Amino acid sequence: MDYRKTAQEILDKVGGSKNIVSAAHCATRLRLVIADNSKADKTAIENVEGVKGVFEASGQLQIILGTGTVNKVFDEFISIAGITASSKAEAKEAAAQKQNVFMRAIKLLGDIFVPIIPAIVASGFLMGIMNSLDFMINNGFLNMDTSSSIYVFASLFSNTAYTFLQILIAFSAAKAFGANPYLGAVIGMIMINPSLQNAYTVATEGVQQTQSVFFGLYDIDMVGYQGHVIPVVIAVWLLSVIEKKLHKIVPEVLDLFVTPLVSVFVTGYLTLSIIGPIFVWAENAILGGIQWLLTLPFGLGSLVMGALYAPTVVTGIHQMYTAIDIGQIAQYGVTYWLPLASAANIAQGAAALAVALKSKDKKIKSLALPSSLSAFMGITEPAIFGVNLRFFKPFIAGCIGGGCGALYASVVHLGAKGTGVTGIFGILLCLDSPVQYLIEMLIAVGVAFVISFILYKDQAPQATAAEAGNAPAAVPDNPGDISEGTDAASNENAKEAEKDAVKEEVLGSPVNGKVVPLSEVSDPTFASEMLGTTVAIEPSDGKIVAPCDGEVINIFETGHAVCLTTPAGGELLIHVGVDTVKLEGKGFTKKVSDGAKVHAGDVLIEADLDTIKEAGYPATTMFILTNADDFGKVEKAEPGDVTEGSRIMEISK
């Protein structure tokens, strides 16, 4: 592959260097922020050699090139364009600035609610499990001691995140707004202070106490904000404004005392007297409108929203849906939105699966199959952007399937106890109605798969003149070009011949530890083998070594991952930990550089496992064969203990 030619063609088709605001890359994608999107020809970019897919998301044009290729194309791209490389954070910031006010607001909601999803998921799962156990015990299906510590503690844990939800939201919102997160948490505590009447008791007991505010101007109900989301976010935004202003005007010697005191008191008073009452009304109106839509006769509202869910993922609007889930759970005890999202997500996976099974194009199959599996786990971006939108008809099929599944969910009033998990594992949040959830999934999958399978057809290949044998090869004017081209071709042919000569390879473990089932891997992208055939290892030490002789194609700047090629042409990705890119290199020491020739057992990376775990990230190391489709047989090691170099994968052509 001519990386410079690929980079030049991409640059030409995005409108030239003057149309580039920012350029960065991750493990598989070239991420560009474009000044004028109308000048970028996405269809033409998809036809550039090496490009596996193109999509727009979060203000970025993302061009999928694959591991080991993207970094080489990127180097050529910034060289030709005459621009400097941006970090992913800088590119993300540039993309955010380019978005309109509405999309920036949606992104902000995502920044607030996404970090607290694990807490909501944990409580939601436990609530679903405990409700199911209660049902089985009360109906004689199960005999269990409900006075045992395990049962009592589990019941206690199950609603904790929801009991103190306003504190979690306030803490996260303060970080998103740039305020002191602990002051934000205090505002959350004020809003559910035990001195206020619990909001959940008002319906049965009525308002017990009122309070005059602003020197008797009017009275407010002394009721807490349990179950409310929007008032907390607005209150913390006000806190951030006041705090930042005070930091600028209060002398440094007094700042530590004056700023927190004034910020909390003023924000708290305005929250209880003005912000809370107004935005409780607004939030109830919004949730009421959504619920009205979802409960339209015959499930028509859910049908429409289920069909439109995937398009909102394309635009990025879906980041606000966690707020809807949390609001519905607080008000109704369940969220009716999550089953709708599950139907939409799994339908896109079914549409991509139909493409994988029907297509005869090896490249499309290799992309569509893992993308569909990822969507079944609830991660839809690979299926939507990499497959379905590219061919469009599968995307429409997925939308129809999602709408049909959501319609059924509405008719049977299917609700989930928590949020954050969709797809197959979403059933754990619907243990009160598991049969209805399964039927919803079957409807969504069946409709989407059938329609996609009927509509999808491989595009007819466009044969070039050279392929048809109708045109002679061009002869360069400069005779020196002939020898240079011949030498390059000879070298390339020699490399290919060397690869062809190696028919089988045994790949050793890159680390001491224990092979674990993929079902135990916390990241669904790895667990679903979306990137290729994967072996997961829980390391016992941090020394990462070469699994065989080979060449380092790319070692990431952060040191958390490295890409290698093997003598037989295998392309390997060794990824240390889950989400460890967020450590930005902390805890990792690179021992090799790009292009290095290595032998089996050579140290590639030294990782500090304690640093990784203390930061809250799993140290599970992924060993991935990213081009498994190039091999006729790939065998993985079974779960169990491994040492450096012990057989972990065997590949043959």
PDB file of N, CA, C and O in Angstrom, residues 84-114:
ATOM      1  N   THR A  84       0.257  20.624  11.751  1.00  0.00           N
ATOM      2  CA  THR A  84       0.833  19.912  12.897  1.00  0.00           C
ATOM      3  C   THR A  84      -0.200  18.944  13.459  1.00  0.00           C
ATOM      4  O   THR A  84      -1.405  19.183  13.377  1.00  0.00           O
ATOM      5  N   ALA A  85       0.300  17.862  14.038  1.00  0.00           N
ATOM      6  CA  ALA A  85      -0.592  16.859  14.613  1.00  0.00           C
ATOM      7  C   ALA A  85      -1.247  17.411  15.870  1.00  0.00           C
ATOM      8  O   ALA A  85      -0.629  18.122  16.656  1.00  0.00           O
ATOM      9  N   SER A  86      -2.517  17.063  16.054  1.00  0.00           N
ATOM     10  CA  SER A  86      -3.249  17.442  17.259  1.00  0.00           C
ATOM     11  C   SER A  86      -3.414  16.203  18.125  1.00  0.00           C
ATOM     12  O   SER A  86      -3.496  15.087  17.616  1.00  0.00           O
ATOM     13  N   SER A  87      -3.462  16.413  19.423  1.00  0.00           N
ATOM     14  CA  SER A  87      -3.802  15.292  20.296  1.00  0.00           C
ATOM     15  C   SER A  87      -5.284  14.995  20.140  1.00  0.00           C
ATOM     16  O   SER A  87      -6.053  15.813  19.633  1.00  0.00           O
ATOM     17  N   LYS A  88      -5.698  13.808  20.586  1.00  0.00           N
ATOM     18  CA  LYS A  88      -7.125  13.464  20.495  1.00  0.00           C
ATOM     19  C   LYS A  88      -7.962  14.436  21.317  1.00  0.00           C
ATOM     20  O   LYS A  88      -9.071  14.788  20.939  1.00  0.00           O
ATOM     21  N   ALA A  89      -7.401  14.898  22.436  1.00  0.00           N
ATOM     22  CA  ALA A  89      -8.137  15.850  23.272  1.00  0.00           C
ATOM     23  C   ALA A  89      -8.310  17.183  22.542  1.00  0.00           C
ATOM     24  O   ALA A  89      -9.371  17.807  22.582  1.00  0.00           O
ATOM     25  N   GLU A  90      -7.232  17.632  21.865  1.00  0.00           N
ATOM     26  CA  GLU A  90      -7.316  18.887  21.118  1.00  0.00           C
ATOM     27  C   GLU A  90      -8.290  18.765  19.959  1.00  0.00           C
ATOM     28  O   GLU A  90      -9.060  19.697  19.675  1.00  0.00           O
ATOM     29  N   ALA A  91      -8.265  17.624  19.277  1.00  0.00           N
ATOM     30  CA  ALA A  91      -9.193  17.415  18.164  1.00  0.00           C
ATOM     31  C   ALA A  91     -10.627  17.385  18.669  1.00  0.00           C
ATOM     32  O   ALA A  91     -11.538  17.922  18.034  1.00  0.00           O
ATOM     33  N   LYS A  92     -10.819  16.761  19.811  1.00  0.00           N
ATOM     34  CA  LYS A  92     -12.163  16.690  20.392  1.00  0.00           C
ATOM     35  C   LYS A  92     -12.659  18.078  20.765  1.00  0.00           C
ATOM     36  O   LYS A  92     -13.825  18.426  20.555  1.00  0.00           O
ATOM     37  N   GLU A  93     -11.751  18.898  21.326  1.00  0.00           N
ATOM     38  CA  GLU A  93     -12.125  20.255  21.707  1.00  0.00           C
ATOM     39  C   GLU A  93     -12.447  21.095  20.472  1.00  0.00           C
ATOM     40  O   GLU A  93     -13.412  21.866  20.464  1.00  0.00           O
ATOM     41  N   ALA A  94     -11.637  20.935  19.416  1.00  0.00           N
ATOM     42  CA  ALA A  94     -11.894  21.671  18.173  1.00  0.00           C
ATOM     43  C   ALA A  94     -13.236  21.268  17.576  1.00  0.00           C
ATOM     44  O   ALA A  94     -13.981  22.104  17.065  1.00  0.00           O
ATOM     45  N   ALA A  95     -13.538  19.976  17.630  1.00  0.00           N
ATOM     46  CA  ALA A  95     -14.821  19.495  17.105  1.00  0.00           C
ATOM     47  C   ALA A  95     -15.977  20.064  17.912  1.00  0.00           C
ATOM     48  O   ALA A  95     -17.014  20.441  17.361  1.00  0.00           O
ATOM     49  N   ALA A  96     -15.797  20.135  19.231  1.00  0.00           N
ATOM     50  CA  ALA A  96     -16.862  20.654  20.086  1.00  0.00           C
ATOM     51  C   ALA A  96     -17.139  22.120  19.782  1.00  0.00           C
ATOM     52  O   ALA A  96     -18.292  22.557  19.745  1.00  0.00           O
ATOM     53  N   GLN A  97     -16.082  22.901  19.562  1.00  0.00           N
ATOM     54  CA  GLN A  97     -16.256  24.319  19.262  1.00  0.00           C
ATOM     55  C   GLN A  97     -16.962  24.532  17.937  1.00  0.00           C
ATOM     56  O   GLN A  97     -17.634  25.541  17.733  1.00  0.00           O
ATOM     57  N   LYS A  98     -16.797  23.597  17.030  1.00  0.00           N
ATOM     58  CA  LYS A  98     -17.402  23.713  15.704  1.00  0.00           C
ATOM     59  C   LYS A  98     -18.892  23.399  15.727  1.00  0.00           C
ATOM     60  O   LYS A  98     -19.640  23.806  14.844  1.00  0.00           O
ATOM     61  N   GLN A  99     -19.345  22.683  16.751  1.00  0.00           N
ATOM     62  CA  GLN A  99     -20.745  22.289  16.826  1.00  0.00           C
ATOM     63  C   GLN A  99     -21.628  23.469  17.233  1.00  0.00           C
ATOM     64  O   GLN A  99     -21.157  24.420  17.863  1.00  0.00           O
ATOM     65  N   ASN A 100     -22.916  23.365  16.900  1.00  0.00           N
ATOM     66  CA  ASN A 100     -23.839  24.425  17.271  1.00  0.00           C
ATOM     67  C   ASN A 100     -24.170  24.337  18.762  1.00  0.00           C
ATOM     68  O   ASN A 100     -23.786  23.394  19.453  1.00  0.00           O
ATOM     69  N   VAL A 101     -24.907  25.338  19.244  1.00  0.00           N
ATOM     70  CA  VAL A 101     -25.199  25.426  20.677  1.00  0.00           C
ATOM     71  C   VAL A 101     -25.976  24.196  21.150  1.00  0.00           C
ATOM     72  O   VAL A 101     -25.704  23.648  22.228  1.00  0.00           O
ATOM     73  N   PHE A 102     -26.922  23.740  20.349  1.00  0.00           N
ATOM     74  CA  PHE A 102     -27.731  22.584  20.734  1.00  0.00           C
ATOM     75  C   PHE A 102     -26.862  21.342  20.922  1.00  0.00           C
ATOM     76  O   PHE A 102     -26.977  20.633  21.927  1.00  0.00           O
ATOM     77  N   MET A 103     -25.954  21.085  19.967  1.00  0.00           N
ATOM     78  CA  MET A 103     -25.116  19.893  20.052  1.00  0.00           C
ATOM     79  C   MET A 103     -24.114  20.005  21.198  1.00  0.00           C
ATOM     80  O   MET A 103     -23.771  19.008  21.831  1.00  0.00           O
ATOM     81  N   ARG A 104     -23.651  21.216  21.477  1.00  0.00           N
ATOM     82  CA  ARG A 104     -22.747  21.378  22.621  1.00  0.00           C
ATOM     83  C   ARG A 104     -23.490  21.094  23.926  1.00  0.00           C
ATOM     84  O   ARG A 104     -22.926  20.530  24.866  1.00  0.00           O
ATOM     85  N   ALA A 105     -24.764  21.486  23.976  1.00  0.00           N
ATOM     86  CA  ALA A 105     -25.570  21.196  25.166  1.00  0.00           C
ATOM     87  C   ALA A 105     -25.776  19.695  25.327  1.00  0.00           C
ATOM     88  O   ALA A 105     -25.704  19.163  26.444  1.00  0.00           O
ATOM     89  N   ILE A 106     -26.011  19.013  24.213  1.00  0.00           N
ATOM     90  CA  ILE A 106     -26.179  17.557  24.258  1.00  0.00           C
ATOM     91  C   ILE A 106     -24.895  16.895  24.743  1.00  0.00           C
ATOM     92  O   ILE A 106     -24.907  15.976  25.575  1.00  0.00           O
ATOM     93  N   LYS A 107     -23.760  17.363  24.231  1.00  0.00           N
ATOM     94  CA  LYS A 107     -22.473  16.811  24.656  1.00  0.00           C
ATOM     95  C   LYS A 107     -22.258  17.039  26.153  1.00  0.00           C
ATOM     96  O   LYS A 107     -21.759  16.156  26.867  1.00  0.00           O
ATOM     97  N   LEU A 108     -22.661  18.210  26.624  1.00  0.00           N
ATOM     98  CA  LEU A 108     -22.508  18.507  28.043  1.00  0.00           C
ATOM     99  C   LEU A 108     -23.327  17.544  28.897  1.00  0.00           C
ATOM    100  O   LEU A 108     -22.853  17.054  29.928  1.00  0.00           O
ATOM    101  N   LEU A 109     -24.549  17.254  28.461  1.00  0.00           N
ATOM    102  CA  LEU A 109     -25.370  16.283  29.191  1.00  0.00           C
ATOM    103  C   LEU A 109     -24.687  14.923  29.234  1.00  0.00           C
ATOM    104  O   LEU A 109     -24.711  14.232  30.254  1.00  0.00           O
ATOM    105  N   GLY A 110     -24.071  14.539  28.100  1.00  0.00           N
ATOM    106  CA  GLY A 110     -23.331  13.280  28.072  1.00  0.00           C
ATOM    107  C   GLY A 110     -22.183  13.290  29.054  1.00  0.00           C
ATOM    108  O   GLY A 110     -21.934  12.310  29.764  1.00  0.00           O
ATOM    109  N   ASP A 111     -21.447  14.416  29.120  1.00  0.00           N
ATOM    110  CA  ASP A 111     -20.314  14.523  30.045  1.00  0.00           C
ATOM    111  C   ASP A 111     -20.769  14.420  31.502  1.00  0.00           C
ATOM    112  O   ASP A 111     -20.019  13.964  32.361  1.00  0.00           O
ATOM    113  N   ILE A 112     -22.000  14.843  31.774  1.00  0.00           N
ATOM    114  CA  ILE A 112     -22.511  14.791  33.145  1.00  0.00           C
ATOM    115  C   ILE A 112     -22.993  13.389  33.511  1.00  0.00           C
ATOM    116  O   ILE A 112     -22.647  12.856  34.576  1.00  0.00           O
ATOM    117  N   PHE A 113     -23.774  12.777  32.624  1.00  0.00           N
ATOM    118  CA  PHE A 113     -24.460  11.544  32.992  1.00  0.00           C
ATOM    119  C   PHE A 113     -23.692  10.270  32.669  1.00  0.00           C
ATOM    120  O   PHE A 113     -23.869   9.261  33.359  1.00  0.00           O
ATOM    121  N   VAL A 114     -22.852  10.279  31.641  1.00  0.00           N
ATOM    122  CA  VAL A 114     -22.125   9.056  31.288  1.00  0.00           C
ATOM    123  C   VAL A 114     -21.243   8.560  32.434  1.00  0.00           C
ATOM    124  O   VAL A 114     -21.214   7.352  32.719  1.00  0.00           O
TER     125      VAL A 114
END
